[in-house]
PDB file of C-alpha atoms and ligand atoms in Angstrom:
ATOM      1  CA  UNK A   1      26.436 -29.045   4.543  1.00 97.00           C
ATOM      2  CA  UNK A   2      29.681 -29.599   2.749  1.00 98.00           C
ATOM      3  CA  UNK A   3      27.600 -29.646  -0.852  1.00 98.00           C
ATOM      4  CA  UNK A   4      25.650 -27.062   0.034  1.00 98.00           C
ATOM      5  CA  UNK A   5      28.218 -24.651   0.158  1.00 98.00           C
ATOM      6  CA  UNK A   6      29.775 -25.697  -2.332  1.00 98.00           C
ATOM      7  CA  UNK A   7      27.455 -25.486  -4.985  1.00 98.00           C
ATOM      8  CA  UNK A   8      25.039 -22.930  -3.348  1.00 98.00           C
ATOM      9  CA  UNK A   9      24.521 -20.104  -6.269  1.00 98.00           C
ATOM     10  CA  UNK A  10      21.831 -16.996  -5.670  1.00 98.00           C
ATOM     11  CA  UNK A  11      18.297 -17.426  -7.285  1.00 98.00           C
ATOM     12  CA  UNK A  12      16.827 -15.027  -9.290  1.00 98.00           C
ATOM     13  CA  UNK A  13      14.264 -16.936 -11.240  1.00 98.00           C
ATOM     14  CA  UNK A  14      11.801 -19.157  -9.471  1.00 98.00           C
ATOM     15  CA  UNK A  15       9.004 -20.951 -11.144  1.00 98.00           C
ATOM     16  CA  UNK A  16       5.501 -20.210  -9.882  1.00 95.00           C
ATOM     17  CA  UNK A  17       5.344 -23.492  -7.586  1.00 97.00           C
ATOM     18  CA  UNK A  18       4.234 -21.800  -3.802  1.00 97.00           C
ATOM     19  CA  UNK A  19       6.126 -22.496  -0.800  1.00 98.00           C
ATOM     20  CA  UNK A  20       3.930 -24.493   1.215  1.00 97.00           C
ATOM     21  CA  UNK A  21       4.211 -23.568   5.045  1.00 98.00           C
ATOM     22  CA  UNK A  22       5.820 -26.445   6.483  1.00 98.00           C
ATOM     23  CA  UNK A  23       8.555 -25.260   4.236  1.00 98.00           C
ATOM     24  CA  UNK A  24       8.653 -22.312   5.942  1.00 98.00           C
ATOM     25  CA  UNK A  25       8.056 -22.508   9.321  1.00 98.00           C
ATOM     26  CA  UNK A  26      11.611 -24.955   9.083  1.00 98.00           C
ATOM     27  CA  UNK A  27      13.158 -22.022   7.625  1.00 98.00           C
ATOM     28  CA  UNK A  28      11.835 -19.435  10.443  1.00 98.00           C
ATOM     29  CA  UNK A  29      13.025 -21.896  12.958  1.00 99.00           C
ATOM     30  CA  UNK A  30      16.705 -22.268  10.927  1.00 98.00           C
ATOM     31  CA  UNK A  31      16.872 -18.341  11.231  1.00 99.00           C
ATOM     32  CA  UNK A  32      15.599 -18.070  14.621  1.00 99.00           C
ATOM     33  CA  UNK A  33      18.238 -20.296  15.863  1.00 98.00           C
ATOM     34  CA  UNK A  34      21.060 -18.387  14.599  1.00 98.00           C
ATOM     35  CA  UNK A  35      23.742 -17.913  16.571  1.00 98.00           C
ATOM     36  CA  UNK A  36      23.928 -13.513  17.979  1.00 98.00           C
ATOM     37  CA  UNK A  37      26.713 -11.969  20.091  1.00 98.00           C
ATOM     38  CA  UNK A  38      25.821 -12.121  23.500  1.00 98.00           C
ATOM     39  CA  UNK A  39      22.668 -13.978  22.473  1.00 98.00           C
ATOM     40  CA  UNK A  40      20.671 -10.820  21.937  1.00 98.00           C
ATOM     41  CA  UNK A  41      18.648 -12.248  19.196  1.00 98.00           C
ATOM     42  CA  UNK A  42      17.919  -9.010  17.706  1.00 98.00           C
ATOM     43  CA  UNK A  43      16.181 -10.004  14.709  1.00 98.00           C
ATOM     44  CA  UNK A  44      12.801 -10.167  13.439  1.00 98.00           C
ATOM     45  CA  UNK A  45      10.959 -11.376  10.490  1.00 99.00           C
ATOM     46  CA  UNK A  46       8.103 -10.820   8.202  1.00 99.00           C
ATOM     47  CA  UNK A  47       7.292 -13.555   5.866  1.00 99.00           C
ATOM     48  CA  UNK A  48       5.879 -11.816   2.850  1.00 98.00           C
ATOM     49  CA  UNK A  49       3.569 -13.733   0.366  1.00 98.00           C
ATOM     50  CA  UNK A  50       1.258 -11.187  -1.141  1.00 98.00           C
ATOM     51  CA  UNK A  51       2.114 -10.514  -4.826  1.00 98.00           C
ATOM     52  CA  UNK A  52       1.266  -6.406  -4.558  1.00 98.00           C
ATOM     53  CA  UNK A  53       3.870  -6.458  -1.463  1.00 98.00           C
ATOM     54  CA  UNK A  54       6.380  -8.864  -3.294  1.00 98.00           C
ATOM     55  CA  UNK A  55       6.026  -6.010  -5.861  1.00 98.00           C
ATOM     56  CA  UNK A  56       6.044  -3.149  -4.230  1.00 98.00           C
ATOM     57  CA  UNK A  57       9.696  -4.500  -2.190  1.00 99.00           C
ATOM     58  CA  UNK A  58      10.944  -5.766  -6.070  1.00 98.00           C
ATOM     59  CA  UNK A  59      11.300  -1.490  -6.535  1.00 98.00           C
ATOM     60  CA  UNK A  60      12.485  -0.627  -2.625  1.00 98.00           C
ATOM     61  CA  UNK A  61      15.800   0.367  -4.691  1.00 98.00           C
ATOM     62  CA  UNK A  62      16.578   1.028  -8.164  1.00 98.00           C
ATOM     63  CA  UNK A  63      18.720  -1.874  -8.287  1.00 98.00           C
ATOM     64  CA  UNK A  64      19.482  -5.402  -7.514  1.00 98.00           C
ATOM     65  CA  UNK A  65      15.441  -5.686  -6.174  1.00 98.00           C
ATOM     66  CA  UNK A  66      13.819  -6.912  -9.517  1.00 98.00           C
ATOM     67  CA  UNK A  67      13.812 -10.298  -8.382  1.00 98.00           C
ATOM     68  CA  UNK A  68      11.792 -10.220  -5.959  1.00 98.00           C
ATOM     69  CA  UNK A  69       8.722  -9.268  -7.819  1.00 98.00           C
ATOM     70  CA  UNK A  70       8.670 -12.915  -9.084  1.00 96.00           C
ATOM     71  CA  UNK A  71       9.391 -14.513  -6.010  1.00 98.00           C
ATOM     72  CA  UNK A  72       6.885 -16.325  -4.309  1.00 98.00           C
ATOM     73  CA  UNK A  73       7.948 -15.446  -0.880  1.00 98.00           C
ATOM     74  CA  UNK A  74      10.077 -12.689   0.608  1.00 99.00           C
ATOM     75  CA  UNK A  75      11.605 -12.741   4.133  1.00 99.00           C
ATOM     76  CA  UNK A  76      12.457  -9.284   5.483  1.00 99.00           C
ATOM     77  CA  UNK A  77      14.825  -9.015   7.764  1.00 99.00           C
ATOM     78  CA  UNK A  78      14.998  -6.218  10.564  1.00 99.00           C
ATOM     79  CA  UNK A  79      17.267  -5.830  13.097  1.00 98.00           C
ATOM     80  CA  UNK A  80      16.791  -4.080  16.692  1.00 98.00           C
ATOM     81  CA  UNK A  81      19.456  -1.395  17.014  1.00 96.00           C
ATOM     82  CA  UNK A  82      19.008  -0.874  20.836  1.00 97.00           C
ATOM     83  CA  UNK A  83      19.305  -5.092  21.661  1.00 98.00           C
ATOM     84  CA  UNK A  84      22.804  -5.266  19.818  1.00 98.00           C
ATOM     85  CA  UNK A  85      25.561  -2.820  18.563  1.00 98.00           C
ATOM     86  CA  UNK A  86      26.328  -5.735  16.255  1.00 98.00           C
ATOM     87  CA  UNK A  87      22.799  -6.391  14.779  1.00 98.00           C
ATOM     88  CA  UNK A  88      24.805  -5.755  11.777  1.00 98.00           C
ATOM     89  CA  UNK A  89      26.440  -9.008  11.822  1.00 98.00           C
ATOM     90  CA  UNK A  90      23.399 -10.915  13.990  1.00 98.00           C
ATOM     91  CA  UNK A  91      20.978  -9.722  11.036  1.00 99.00           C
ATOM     92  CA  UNK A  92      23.552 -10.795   8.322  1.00 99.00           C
ATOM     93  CA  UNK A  93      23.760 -14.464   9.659  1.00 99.00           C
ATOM     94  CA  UNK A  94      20.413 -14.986  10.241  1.00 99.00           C
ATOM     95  CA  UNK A  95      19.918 -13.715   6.244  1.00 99.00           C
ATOM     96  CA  UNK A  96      22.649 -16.532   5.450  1.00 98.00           C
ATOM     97  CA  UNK A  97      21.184 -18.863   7.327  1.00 98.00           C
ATOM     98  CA  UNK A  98      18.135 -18.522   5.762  1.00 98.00           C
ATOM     99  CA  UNK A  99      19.830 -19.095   2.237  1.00 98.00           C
ATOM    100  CA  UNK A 100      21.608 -22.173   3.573  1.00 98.00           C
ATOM    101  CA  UNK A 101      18.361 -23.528   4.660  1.00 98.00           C
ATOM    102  CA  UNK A 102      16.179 -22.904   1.827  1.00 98.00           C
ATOM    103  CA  UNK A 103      19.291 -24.678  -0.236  1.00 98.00           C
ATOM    104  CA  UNK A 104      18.800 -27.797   2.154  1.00 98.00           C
ATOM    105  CA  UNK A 105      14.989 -27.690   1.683  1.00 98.00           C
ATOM    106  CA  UNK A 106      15.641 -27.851  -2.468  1.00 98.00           C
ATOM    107  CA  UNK A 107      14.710 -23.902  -2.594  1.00 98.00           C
ATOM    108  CA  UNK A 108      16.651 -21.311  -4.096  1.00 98.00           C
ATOM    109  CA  UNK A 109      17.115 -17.675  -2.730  1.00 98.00           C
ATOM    110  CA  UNK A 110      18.591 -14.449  -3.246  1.00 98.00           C
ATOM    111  CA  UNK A 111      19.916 -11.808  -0.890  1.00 99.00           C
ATOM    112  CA  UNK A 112      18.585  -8.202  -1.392  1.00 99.00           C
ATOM    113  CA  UNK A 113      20.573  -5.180   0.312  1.00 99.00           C
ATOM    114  CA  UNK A 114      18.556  -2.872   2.292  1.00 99.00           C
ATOM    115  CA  UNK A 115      20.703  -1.504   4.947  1.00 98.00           C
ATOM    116  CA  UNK A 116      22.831   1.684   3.243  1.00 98.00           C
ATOM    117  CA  UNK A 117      20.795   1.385   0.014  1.00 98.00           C
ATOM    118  CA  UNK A 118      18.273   4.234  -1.093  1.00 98.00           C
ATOM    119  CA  UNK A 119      15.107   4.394  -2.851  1.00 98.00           C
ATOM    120  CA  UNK A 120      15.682   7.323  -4.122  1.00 98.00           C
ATOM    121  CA  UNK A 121      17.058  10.729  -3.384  1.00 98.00           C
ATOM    122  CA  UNK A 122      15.022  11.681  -0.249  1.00 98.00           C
ATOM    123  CA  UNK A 123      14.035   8.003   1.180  1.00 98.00           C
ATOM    124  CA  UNK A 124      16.000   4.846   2.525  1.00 98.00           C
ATOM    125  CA  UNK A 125      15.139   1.495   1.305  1.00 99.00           C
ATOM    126  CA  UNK A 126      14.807   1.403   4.935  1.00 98.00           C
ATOM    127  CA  UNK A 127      12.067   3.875   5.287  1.00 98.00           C
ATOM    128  CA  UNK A 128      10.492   2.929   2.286  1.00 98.00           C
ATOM    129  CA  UNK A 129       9.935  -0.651   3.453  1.00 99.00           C
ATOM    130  CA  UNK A 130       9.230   0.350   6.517  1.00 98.00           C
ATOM    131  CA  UNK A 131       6.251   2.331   5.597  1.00 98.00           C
ATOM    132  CA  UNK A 132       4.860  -0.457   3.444  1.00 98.00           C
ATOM    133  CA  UNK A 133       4.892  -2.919   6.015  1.00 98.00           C
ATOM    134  CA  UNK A 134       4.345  -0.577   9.230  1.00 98.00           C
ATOM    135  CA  UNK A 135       7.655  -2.044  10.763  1.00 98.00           C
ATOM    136  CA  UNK A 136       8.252  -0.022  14.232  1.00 98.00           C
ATOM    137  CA  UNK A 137      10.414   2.304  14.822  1.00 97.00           C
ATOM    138  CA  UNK A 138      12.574   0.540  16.758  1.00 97.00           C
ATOM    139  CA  UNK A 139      13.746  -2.210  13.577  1.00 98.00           C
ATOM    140  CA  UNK A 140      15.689  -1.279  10.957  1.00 98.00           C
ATOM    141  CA  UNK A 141      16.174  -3.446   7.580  1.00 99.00           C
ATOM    142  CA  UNK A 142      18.252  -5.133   6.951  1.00 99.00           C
ATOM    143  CA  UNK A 143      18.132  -7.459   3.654  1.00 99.00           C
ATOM    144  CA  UNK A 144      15.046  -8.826   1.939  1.00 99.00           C
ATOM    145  CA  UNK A 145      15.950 -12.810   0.972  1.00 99.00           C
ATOM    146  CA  UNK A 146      13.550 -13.823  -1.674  1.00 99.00           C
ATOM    147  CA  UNK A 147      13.020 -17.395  -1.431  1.00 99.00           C
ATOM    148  CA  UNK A 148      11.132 -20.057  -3.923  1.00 98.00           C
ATOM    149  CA  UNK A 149      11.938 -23.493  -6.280  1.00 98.00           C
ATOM    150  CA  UNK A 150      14.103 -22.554  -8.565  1.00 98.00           C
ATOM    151  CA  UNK A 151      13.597 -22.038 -12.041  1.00 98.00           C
ATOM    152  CA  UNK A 152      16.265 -23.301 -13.301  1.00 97.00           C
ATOM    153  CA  UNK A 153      19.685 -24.841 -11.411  1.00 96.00           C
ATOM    154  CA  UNK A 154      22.895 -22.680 -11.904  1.00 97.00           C
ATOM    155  CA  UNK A 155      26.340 -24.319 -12.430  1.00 98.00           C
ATOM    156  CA  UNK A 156      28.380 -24.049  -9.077  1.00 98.00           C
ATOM    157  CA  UNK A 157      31.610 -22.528  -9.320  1.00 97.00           C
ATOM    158  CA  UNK A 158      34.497 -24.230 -10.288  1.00 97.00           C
ATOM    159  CA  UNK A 159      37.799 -24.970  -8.650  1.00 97.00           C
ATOM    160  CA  UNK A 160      39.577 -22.967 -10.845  1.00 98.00           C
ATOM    161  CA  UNK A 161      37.477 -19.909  -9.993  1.00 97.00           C
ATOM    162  CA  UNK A 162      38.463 -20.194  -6.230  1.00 98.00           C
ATOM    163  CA  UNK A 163      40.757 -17.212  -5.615  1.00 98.00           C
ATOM    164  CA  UNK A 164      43.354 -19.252  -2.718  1.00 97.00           C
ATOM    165  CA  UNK A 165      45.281 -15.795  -2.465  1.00 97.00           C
ATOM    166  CA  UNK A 166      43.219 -14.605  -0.168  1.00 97.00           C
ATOM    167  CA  UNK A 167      44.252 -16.925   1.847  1.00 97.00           C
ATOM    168  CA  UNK A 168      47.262 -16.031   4.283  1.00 97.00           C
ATOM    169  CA  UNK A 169      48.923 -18.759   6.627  1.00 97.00           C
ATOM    170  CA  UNK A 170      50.356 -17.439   9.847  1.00 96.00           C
ATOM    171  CA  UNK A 171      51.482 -13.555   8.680  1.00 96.00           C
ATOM    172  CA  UNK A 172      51.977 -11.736   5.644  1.00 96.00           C
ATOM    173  CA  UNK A 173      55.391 -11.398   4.069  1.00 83.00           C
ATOM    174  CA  UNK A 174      56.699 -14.848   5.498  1.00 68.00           C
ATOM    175  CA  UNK A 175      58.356 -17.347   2.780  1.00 65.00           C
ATOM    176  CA  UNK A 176      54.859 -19.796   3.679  1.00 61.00           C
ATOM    177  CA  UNK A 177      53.201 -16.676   1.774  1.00 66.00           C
ATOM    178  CA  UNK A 178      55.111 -16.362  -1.422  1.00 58.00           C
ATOM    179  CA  UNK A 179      53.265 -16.797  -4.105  1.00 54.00           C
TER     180      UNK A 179
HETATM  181  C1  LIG B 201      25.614  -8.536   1.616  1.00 72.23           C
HETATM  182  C2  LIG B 201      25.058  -9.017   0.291  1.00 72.23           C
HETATM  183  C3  LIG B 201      24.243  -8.169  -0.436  1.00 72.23           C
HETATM  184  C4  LIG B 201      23.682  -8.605  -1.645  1.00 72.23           C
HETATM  185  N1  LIG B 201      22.802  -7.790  -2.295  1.00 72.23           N
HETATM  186  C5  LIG B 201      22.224  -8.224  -3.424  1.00 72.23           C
HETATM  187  C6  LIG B 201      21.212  -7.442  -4.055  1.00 72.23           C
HETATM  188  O1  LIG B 201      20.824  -6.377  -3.572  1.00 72.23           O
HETATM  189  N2  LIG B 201      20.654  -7.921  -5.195  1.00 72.23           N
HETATM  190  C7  LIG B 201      21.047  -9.114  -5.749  1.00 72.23           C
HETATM  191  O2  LIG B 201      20.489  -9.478  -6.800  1.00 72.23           O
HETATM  192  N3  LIG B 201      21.984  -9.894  -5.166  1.00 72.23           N
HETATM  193  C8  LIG B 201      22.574  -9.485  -4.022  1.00 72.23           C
HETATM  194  N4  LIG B 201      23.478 -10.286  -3.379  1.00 72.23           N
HETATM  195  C9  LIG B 201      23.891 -11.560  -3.974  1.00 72.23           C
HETATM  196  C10 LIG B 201      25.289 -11.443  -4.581  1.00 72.23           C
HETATM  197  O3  LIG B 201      25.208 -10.670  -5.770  1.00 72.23           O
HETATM  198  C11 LIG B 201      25.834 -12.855  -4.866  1.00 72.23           C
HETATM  199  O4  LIG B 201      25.911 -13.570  -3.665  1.00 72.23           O
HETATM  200  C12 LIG B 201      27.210 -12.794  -5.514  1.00 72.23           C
HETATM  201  O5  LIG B 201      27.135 -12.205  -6.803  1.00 72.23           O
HETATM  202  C13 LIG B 201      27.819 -14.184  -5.667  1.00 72.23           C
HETATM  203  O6  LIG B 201      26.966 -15.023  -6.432  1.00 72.23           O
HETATM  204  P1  LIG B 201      26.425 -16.407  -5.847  1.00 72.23           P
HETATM  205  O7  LIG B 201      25.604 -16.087  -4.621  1.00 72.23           O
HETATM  206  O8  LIG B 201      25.599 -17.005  -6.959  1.00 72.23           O
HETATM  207  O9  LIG B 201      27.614 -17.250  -5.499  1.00 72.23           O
HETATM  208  C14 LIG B 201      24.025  -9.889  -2.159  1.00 72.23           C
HETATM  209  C15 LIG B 201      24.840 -10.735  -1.409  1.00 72.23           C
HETATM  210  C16 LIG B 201      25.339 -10.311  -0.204  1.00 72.23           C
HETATM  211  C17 LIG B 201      26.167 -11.269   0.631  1.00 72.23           C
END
């Protein structure tokens, strides 16, 4: 786990090699068993595999979606607004859990902002993803992680790029904290 974190870096290039389904159905299960507040699970997910889709999500906002018109598999993530006031933070686990798994099954992935983001000037990413994929009413999205083998590895970051001043023992403005 220790290695995976450490050297984790987000995916934007993946070759053309498929994910099979074994693949994953071990990532569904990772996700599903995330931990929730209160255990409310509020998630749900839609695997997405079909290259229009893929490209139709790749322009759900104007930026920082690209990606996933190359990816070979997409993993929406939705959220259920009236099972948690927190599917905020139950949806955004389950997305990094997702990335943590695909790293341990030699994939590579990338996070995609939905929530907050716009497709344009009159529609959500939200709604706009919503309507493509006829997600009820009642789930709300929350990230697209585009998953698939990496096209090439990135270097992880280094020690010296660690940032330990954001780091605080005990309180601020005690002599432990002076830097
Ligand atoms: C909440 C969140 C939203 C993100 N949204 C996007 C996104 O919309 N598009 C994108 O390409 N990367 C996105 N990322 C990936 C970040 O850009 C990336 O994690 C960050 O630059 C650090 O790089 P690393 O993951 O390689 O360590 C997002 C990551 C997080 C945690």
């Amino acid at each position: 786990m220790l290695d995976i974190l450490y050297n984790r870096r987000s995916t934007r290039k993946f070759s053309d090699k498929k994910v099979d389904e074994e693949a994953i159905h071990q990532l569904l299960k990772a996700a599903l068993l995330s931990p929730s507040s209160k255990n409310s699970q509020p998630w749900e997910f839609i695997v997405v595999d079909e290259p229009e889709l893929l490209s139709q999500l790749s322009v759900s906002k104007p930026h920082g979606a690209c990606l996933l018109k190359h990816a070979p598999l997409a993993i929406v993530v939705t959220g259920d607004k009236t099972k948690s006031d927190v599917w905020i933070e139950d949806c955004s686990i389950a997305s990094i859990i997702l990335q943590l798994a695909a790293e341990a099954l030699g994939l590579g992935s990338c996070w995609v902002q939905i929530h907050r983001r716009y497709y344009n000037d009159d529609q959500t990413a939200n709604e706009f993803i919503s309507e493509l994929l006829h997600i009820p009413d009642h789930l709300e999205v929350l990230s697209v992680v585009g998953v698939g083998y990496k096209a090439a590895d990135r270097p992880a970051l280094t020690d010296k790029e660690i940032d330990w001043q954001k780091v605080v023992r005990n309180c601020y403005d005690t002599a432990n904290n002076e830097k």
